[in-house]
């Protein structure tokens, strides 16, 4: 596979006083098109409202910063769910849901979207359909059709459809009200990755929370799994690969470090530094490993299967520990003494390796 895997930063697509929308494009990050994955970020200023819309893709949303409100209308629902959201929240958004996002606070609200675009209009890119605004669906219909649909006069149609002068994102005026979020609406819709029970916790090494159909059932409808990984300063994430033919899409939330990816015929296809805001994709069955800089590193990933399975090539749970000693010695063409030395290492560490003293 001769394709550029270099990490990229997002670019602003549109926005105004209320906030902005940013995307990664397949022209700069070719693996988006190859893996049929979309990636975008929404940043809302105080009183910023992302107008109601739906997408041609199923997604996972992750709140990178701030807090606010998310409205979700599930297919055939008679009322929207109005969720309070905060940093660390992950939401699964299946096909057909209508969402809106609002930030009532001083701190900018930033939400990451990663999703499957295999059924999208353009693989590697989300296409969002806004219900209102200058690019809203009903601006394309004639007043006759809108009037018949909503039982309004032509004058009423003109006033209603064309009053919103912003596209995609607007800023509410002082005094404009929004619905109060309901904590009970979070049930079954949201998992906070910073508060959820840890699936892996290694002292001075790192921690993992995995999103799957057990703790967030909606990921089954989305068809994606996800995880939040935090490793400490100078720690290493074991070389490993997805053993169920899945792509791994990784967004660096904070910190920095080094990444290496090895692919077909033992060829190192990526060796680079990454920092907060970078996004990169690991092809199917390729092996990836990361080492954090002094301040540690945190990343959020989606995997293109709802219940991902990984194989690691170092540590207590690695493939090498499972192989027979004779097979290991013969495979490396080494003496039994070297095989014993190799096997005696990493007997208690799993997945994350703290720095040596």
Coordinates of C-alpha atoms in Angstrom, one line a residue:
X1 CA 0.0 0.0 0.0
X2 CA 1.6 3.2 -1.2
X3 CA -0.4 5.9 0.5
X4 CA 0.5 8.9 2.7
X5 CA -0.4 8.2 6.3
X6 CA 0.9 11.5 7.7
X7 CA -1.2 13.1 10.4
X8 CA -3.1 16.2 9.5
X9 CA -4.9 19.1 11.2
X10 CA -8.4 20.0 10.3
X11 CA -9.4 23.1 8.3
X12 CA -12.2 25.5 8.8
X13 CA -15.1 25.0 6.4
X14 CA -17.6 27.6 7.5
X15 CA -18.6 29.7 10.5
X16 CA -19.4 33.1 12.0
X17 CA -19.9 34.8 15.3
X18 CA -21.6 31.7 16.8
X19 CA -18.8 29.3 16.0
X20 CA -17.1 27.3 13.3
X21 CA -17.1 23.9 11.6
X22 CA -13.8 22.2 10.6
X23 CA -13.1 19.1 8.5
X24 CA -10.4 16.8 7.4
X25 CA -10.5 16.2 3.6
X26 CA -9.4 13.1 1.7
X27 CA -7.3 15.2 -0.7
X28 CA -4.9 15.9 2.2
X29 CA -5.5 12.7 4.2
X30 CA -6.0 10.1 1.5
X31 CA -6.7 7.3 4.0
X32 CA -10.1 8.9 4.7
X33 CA -11.3 7.9 1.2
X34 CA -9.5 4.6 1.4
X35 CA -11.1 3.7 4.7
X36 CA -14.4 5.5 3.9
X37 CA -14.2 7.5 7.1
X38 CA -15.3 11.0 7.8
X39 CA -13.8 13.4 10.4
X40 CA -14.9 16.9 11.5
X41 CA -15.0 19.2 14.5
X42 CA -17.6 21.7 15.7
X43 CA -16.6 24.7 17.8
X44 CA -19.3 26.8 19.4
X45 CA -18.7 30.2 21.1
X46 CA -21.0 31.4 23.9
X47 CA -24.6 31.5 22.7
X48 CA -23.6 29.6 19.6
X49 CA -26.2 27.2 18.1
X50 CA -25.5 24.6 15.5
X51 CA -28.8 24.5 13.6
X52 CA -30.7 21.3 13.4
X53 CA -29.3 18.9 10.7
X54 CA -29.0 15.3 9.8
X55 CA -26.1 13.5 8.0
X56 CA -25.5 10.9 5.3
X57 CA -23.3 9.0 7.8
X58 CA -23.4 7.3 11.1
X59 CA -21.0 8.9 13.6
X60 CA -19.5 8.9 17.1
X61 CA -19.3 12.3 18.7
X62 CA -16.8 13.1 21.4
X63 CA -16.8 16.3 23.5
X64 CA -13.2 17.6 23.5
X65 CA -13.8 20.8 25.5
X66 CA -16.5 22.7 27.4
X67 CA -20.1 21.8 28.2
X68 CA -23.5 22.6 26.7
X69 CA -26.6 21.0 25.3
X70 CA -27.2 18.5 22.5
X71 CA -30.7 17.9 21.1
X72 CA -31.3 14.5 19.4
X73 CA -34.4 13.5 17.5
X74 CA -34.4 9.8 16.8
X75 CA -36.3 8.5 13.8
X76 CA -40.1 8.5 14.3
X77 CA -39.7 10.2 17.7
X78 CA -42.3 12.7 18.7
X79 CA -40.0 14.8 20.9
X80 CA -36.3 15.5 21.0
X81 CA -34.0 14.3 23.7
X82 CA -32.3 17.3 25.3
X83 CA -29.0 16.2 26.8
X84 CA -26.6 18.1 29.0
X85 CA -23.1 17.3 27.6
X86 CA -19.6 17.9 29.0
X87 CA -16.0 17.2 28.3
X88 CA -15.3 13.5 27.9
X89 CA -18.8 12.6 26.7
X90 CA -19.2 10.1 23.8
X91 CA -22.4 9.8 21.8
X92 CA -23.3 7.3 19.1
X93 CA -25.4 9.0 16.3
X94 CA -27.0 6.4 14.0
X95 CA -28.3 7.2 10.5
X96 CA -31.4 9.4 10.4
X97 CA -31.0 11.3 13.7
X98 CA -31.5 15.0 13.7
X99 CA -29.2 16.9 16.0
X100 CA -28.6 20.4 17.3
X101 CA -25.9 21.7 19.6
X102 CA -25.9 24.7 21.9
X103 CA -23.2 26.4 24.1
X104 CA -24.6 28.7 26.8
X105 CA -21.2 29.0 28.5
X106 CA -18.2 31.2 28.3
X107 CA -15.8 28.3 27.5
X108 CA -15.8 27.2 23.9
X109 CA -17.6 23.9 23.3
X110 CA -15.7 21.7 20.9
X111 CA -17.1 18.4 19.6
X112 CA -15.2 15.8 17.5
X113 CA -17.1 13.7 14.9
X114 CA -15.7 10.5 13.5
X115 CA -17.9 8.1 11.4
X116 CA -18.5 5.7 8.6
X117 CA -19.0 7.2 5.1
X118 CA -19.3 4.0 3.1
X119 CA -22.9 4.9 2.3
X120 CA -22.2 8.7 2.0
X121 CA -22.5 10.8 -1.1
X122 CA -18.7 11.2 -1.0
X123 CA -16.6 8.6 0.7
X124 CA -14.3 10.2 3.2
X125 CA -16.6 13.2 3.9
X126 CA -19.7 13.9 5.9
X127 CA -22.5 15.6 4.0
X128 CA -24.8 17.4 6.5
X129 CA -28.4 18.4 5.5
X130 CA -29.5 21.5 7.5
X131 CA -33.2 22.0 8.2
X132 CA -33.0 25.8 8.5
X133 CA -30.6 28.6 7.5
X134 CA -29.6 30.0 4.2
X135 CA -28.7 26.5 3.0
X136 CA -31.6 24.8 4.7
X137 CA -33.7 22.1 3.0
X138 CA -36.8 24.3 2.7
X139 CA -35.0 27.1 0.9
X140 CA -34.9 24.8 -2.1
X141 CA -38.6 24.1 -2.3
X142 CA -41.0 26.6 -3.9
X143 CA -43.3 28.6 -1.5
X144 CA -46.3 26.5 -2.9
X145 CA -44.7 23.2 -1.8
X146 CA -43.7 24.6 1.6
X147 CA -47.1 26.2 2.1
X148 CA -48.9 22.9 1.3
X149 CA -46.6 21.0 3.6
X150 CA -46.9 23.3 6.6
X151 CA -50.4 24.7 5.9
X152 CA -49.1 28.3 5.7
X153 CA -49.8 31.2 3.4
X154 CA -47.1 32.2 0.9
X155 CA -46.3 35.3 3.0
X156 CA -46.0 33.2 6.1
X157 CA -43.7 30.8 4.3
X158 CA -41.4 33.7 3.1
X159 CA -41.2 35.0 6.7
X160 CA -40.5 31.7 8.3
X161 CA -38.1 30.2 5.8
X162 CA -36.0 33.2 5.0
X163 CA -35.7 34.9 8.5
X164 CA -32.6 32.9 9.4
X165 CA -29.7 34.6 7.6
X166 CA -26.9 32.3 8.9
X167 CA -25.8 29.0 7.4
X168 CA -25.2 26.0 9.7
X169 CA -24.2 28.0 12.8
X170 CA -25.8 31.1 14.4
X171 CA -25.4 33.1 17.6
X172 CA -28.5 33.7 19.7
X173 CA -29.4 37.1 20.8
X174 CA -29.6 38.0 24.5
X175 CA -32.9 36.9 25.9
X176 CA -33.5 34.1 23.4
X177 CA -34.4 30.9 25.3
X178 CA -33.4 27.3 24.7
X179 CA -34.8 24.2 26.3
X180 CA -33.4 23.1 29.6
X181 CA -31.4 19.9 29.3
X182 CA -32.7 16.8 31.1
X183 CA -30.1 14.6 32.9
X184 CA -32.4 11.5 32.4
X185 CA -32.1 12.0 28.7
X186 CA -28.5 10.9 28.9
X187 CA -29.4 7.4 29.8
X188 CA -28.4 5.0 27.0
X189 CA -27.3 7.9 24.9
X190 CA -24.0 9.1 26.4
X191 CA -20.9 7.5 28.1
X192 CA -18.5 9.8 29.8
X193 CA -15.1 8.4 29.0
X194 CA -13.4 10.4 31.8
X195 CA -15.7 8.9 34.5
X196 CA -16.5 5.4 33.1
X197 CA -14.8 2.3 34.7
X198 CA -11.4 1.7 33.3
X199 CA -10.9 -1.3 31.0
X200 CA -7.1 -1.1 31.5
X201 CA -5.3 0.7 34.3
X202 CA -1.5 0.4 34.5
X203 CA 0.4 2.4 37.1
X204 CA 2.6 5.0 35.5
X205 CA 1.7 3.5 32.2
X206 CA -1.7 4.3 30.9
X207 CA -5.5 3.9 31.1
X208 CA -8.1 2.8 28.5
X209 CA -11.9 3.1 28.3
X210 CA -13.5 1.2 25.5
X211 CA -16.9 2.0 24.0
X212 CA -18.8 -1.0 22.8
X213 CA -22.3 -2.5 22.7
X214 CA -22.2 -3.3 26.4
X215 CA -21.7 0.2 27.8
X216 CA -23.2 2.2 24.9
X217 CA -25.6 0.0 23.0
X218 CA -26.2 2.5 20.2
X219 CA -22.6 1.9 18.9
X220 CA -24.1 -1.3 17.5
X221 CA -26.4 0.7 15.2
X222 CA -23.5 3.0 14.3
X223 CA -21.3 0.0 13.5
X224 CA -18.2 1.5 15.2
X225 CA -16.3 0.9 18.3
X226 CA -14.2 3.6 20.1
X227 CA -11.8 4.1 22.9
X228 CA -10.1 6.8 24.9
X229 CA -6.5 6.1 25.8
X230 CA -4.3 8.2 28.1
X231 CA -0.6 7.3 28.6
X232 CA 1.7 8.9 31.0
X233 CA 5.0 10.8 30.3
X234 CA 7.5 8.7 28.3
X235 CA 5.3 5.6 28.4
X236 CA 4.9 3.3 25.4
X237 CA 1.8 1.8 23.9
X238 CA 2.6 -1.8 22.9
X239 CA 2.9 -2.5 19.1
X240 CA -0.5 -4.0 18.1
X241 CA -3.0 -4.4 15.3
X242 CA -6.7 -4.8 14.9
X243 CA -7.3 -8.5 14.2
X244 CA -10.8 -8.2 12.8
X245 CA -10.1 -6.3 9.6
X246 CA -10.8 -2.9 11.0
X247 CA -9.3 0.5 10.3
X248 CA -8.2 2.6 13.4
X249 CA -8.8 6.3 13.2
X250 CA -6.9 8.3 15.9
X251 CA -7.3 11.9 17.0
X252 CA -4.7 13.3 19.5
X253 CA -6.7 15.0 22.2
X254 CA -3.8 16.5 24.1
X255 CA 0.0 16.0 24.6
X256 CA 2.5 14.8 22.0
X257 CA 4.6 11.9 21.2
X258 CA 6.1 9.7 18.5
X259 CA 4.2 7.2 16.3
X260 CA 5.5 4.3 14.2
X261 CA 3.4 2.2 11.8
X262 CA 4.7 -1.0 10.1
X263 CA 2.9 -2.6 7.2
X264 CA 3.3 -5.2 4.5
X265 CA 6.7 -6.9 4.2
X266 CA 7.9 -5.3 7.4
X267 CA 8.1 -1.8 5.8
X268 CA 7.9 1.1 8.2
X269 CA 5.2 3.3 6.5
X270 CA 5.0 6.0 9.2
X271 CA 7.4 7.5 11.6
X272 CA 6.4 10.9 12.9
X273 CA 5.7 13.2 15.8
X274 CA 2.1 13.9 16.7
X275 CA 0.5 16.6 18.8
X276 CA -3.0 17.7 20.0
X277 CA -5.3 18.3 17.1
X278 CA -3.7 15.7 14.7
X279 CA -5.6 12.9 13.1
X280 CA -4.2 9.8 11.4
X281 CA -5.5 6.4 10.2
X282 CA -3.9 3.0 10.6
X283 CA -4.7 0.6 7.7
X284 CA -6.2 -2.8 8.4
X285 CA -3.8 -5.3 10.0
X286 CA -0.9 -2.7 10.1
X287 CA 0.9 -2.6 13.4
X288 CA 1.1 0.7 15.3
X289 CA 3.0 1.8 18.4
X290 CA 3.2 5.1 20.3
X291 CA 5.6 6.7 22.8
X292 CA 4.5 9.8 24.7
X293 CA 6.6 12.8 25.4
X294 CA 7.2 14.1 28.9
X295 CA 3.7 15.5 29.4
X296 CA 2.0 12.3 28.3
X297 CA -0.5 11.8 25.5
X298 CA -4.2 11.3 25.2
X299 CA -6.1 10.1 22.1
X300 CA -9.6 9.2 21.0
X301 CA -10.0 6.5 18.4
X302 CA -12.8 4.8 16.4
X303 CA -12.5 1.4 15.1
X304 CA -14.6 0.3 12.1
X305 CA -16.3 -2.5 14.0
X306 CA -18.6 -2.2 17.1
X307 CA -16.7 -4.7 19.3
X308 CA -13.0 -4.4 18.3
X309 CA -10.4 -7.0 19.1
X310 CA -6.7 -6.2 19.2
X311 CA -3.6 -8.4 19.2
X312 CA -0.5 -7.0 20.8
X313 CA 3.1 -8.0 20.0
X314 CA 4.7 -7.1 23.3
X315 CA 3.7 -7.5 26.9
X316 CA 2.2 -10.1 29.1
X317 CA -0.7 -10.7 26.7
X318 CA 1.3 -10.6 23.5
X319 CA 1.2 -13.2 20.8
X320 CA 4.8 -14.1 21.6
X321 CA 3.9 -15.2 25.1
X322 CA 1.3 -17.6 23.7
X323 CA 3.7 -19.3 21.2
X324 CA 5.5 -22.4 22.2
X325 CA 9.2 -21.9 23.2
X326 CA 10.4 -24.1 20.4
X327 CA 8.4 -22.1 17.8
X328 CA 9.7 -18.8 19.1
X329 CA 13.3 -20.0 19.1
X330 CA 13.1 -21.4 15.6
X331 CA 11.3 -18.3 14.3
X332 CA 14.0 -16.0 15.5
X333 CA 16.7 -18.6 14.7
X334 CA 18.2 -18.1 18.1
X335 CA 19.6 -20.2 20.9
X336 CA 17.3 -21.5 23.7
X337 CA 19.0 -19.2 26.2
X338 CA 18.0 -16.1 24.1
X339 CA 14.5 -17.4 23.9
X340 CA 14.3 -17.8 27.7
X341 CA 15.7 -14.2 28.1
X342 CA 13.1 -12.9 25.7
X343 CA 10.2 -14.7 27.4
X344 CA 11.4 -13.6 30.8
X345 CA 10.8 -9.9 29.9
X346 CA 7.4 -8.1 30.2
X347 CA 5.9 -10.8 32.3
X348 CA 3.6 -8.4 34.2
X349 CA 3.2 -5.4 31.9
X350 CA 0.3 -5.4 29.5
X351 CA -0.3 -3.0 26.6
X352 CA 1.4 0.0 28.3
X353 CA 5.1 0.1 29.4
X354 CA 6.2 2.8 31.8
X355 CA 9.6 4.4 31.3
X356 CA 12.6 2.6 32.8
X357 CA 14.0 4.1 36.0

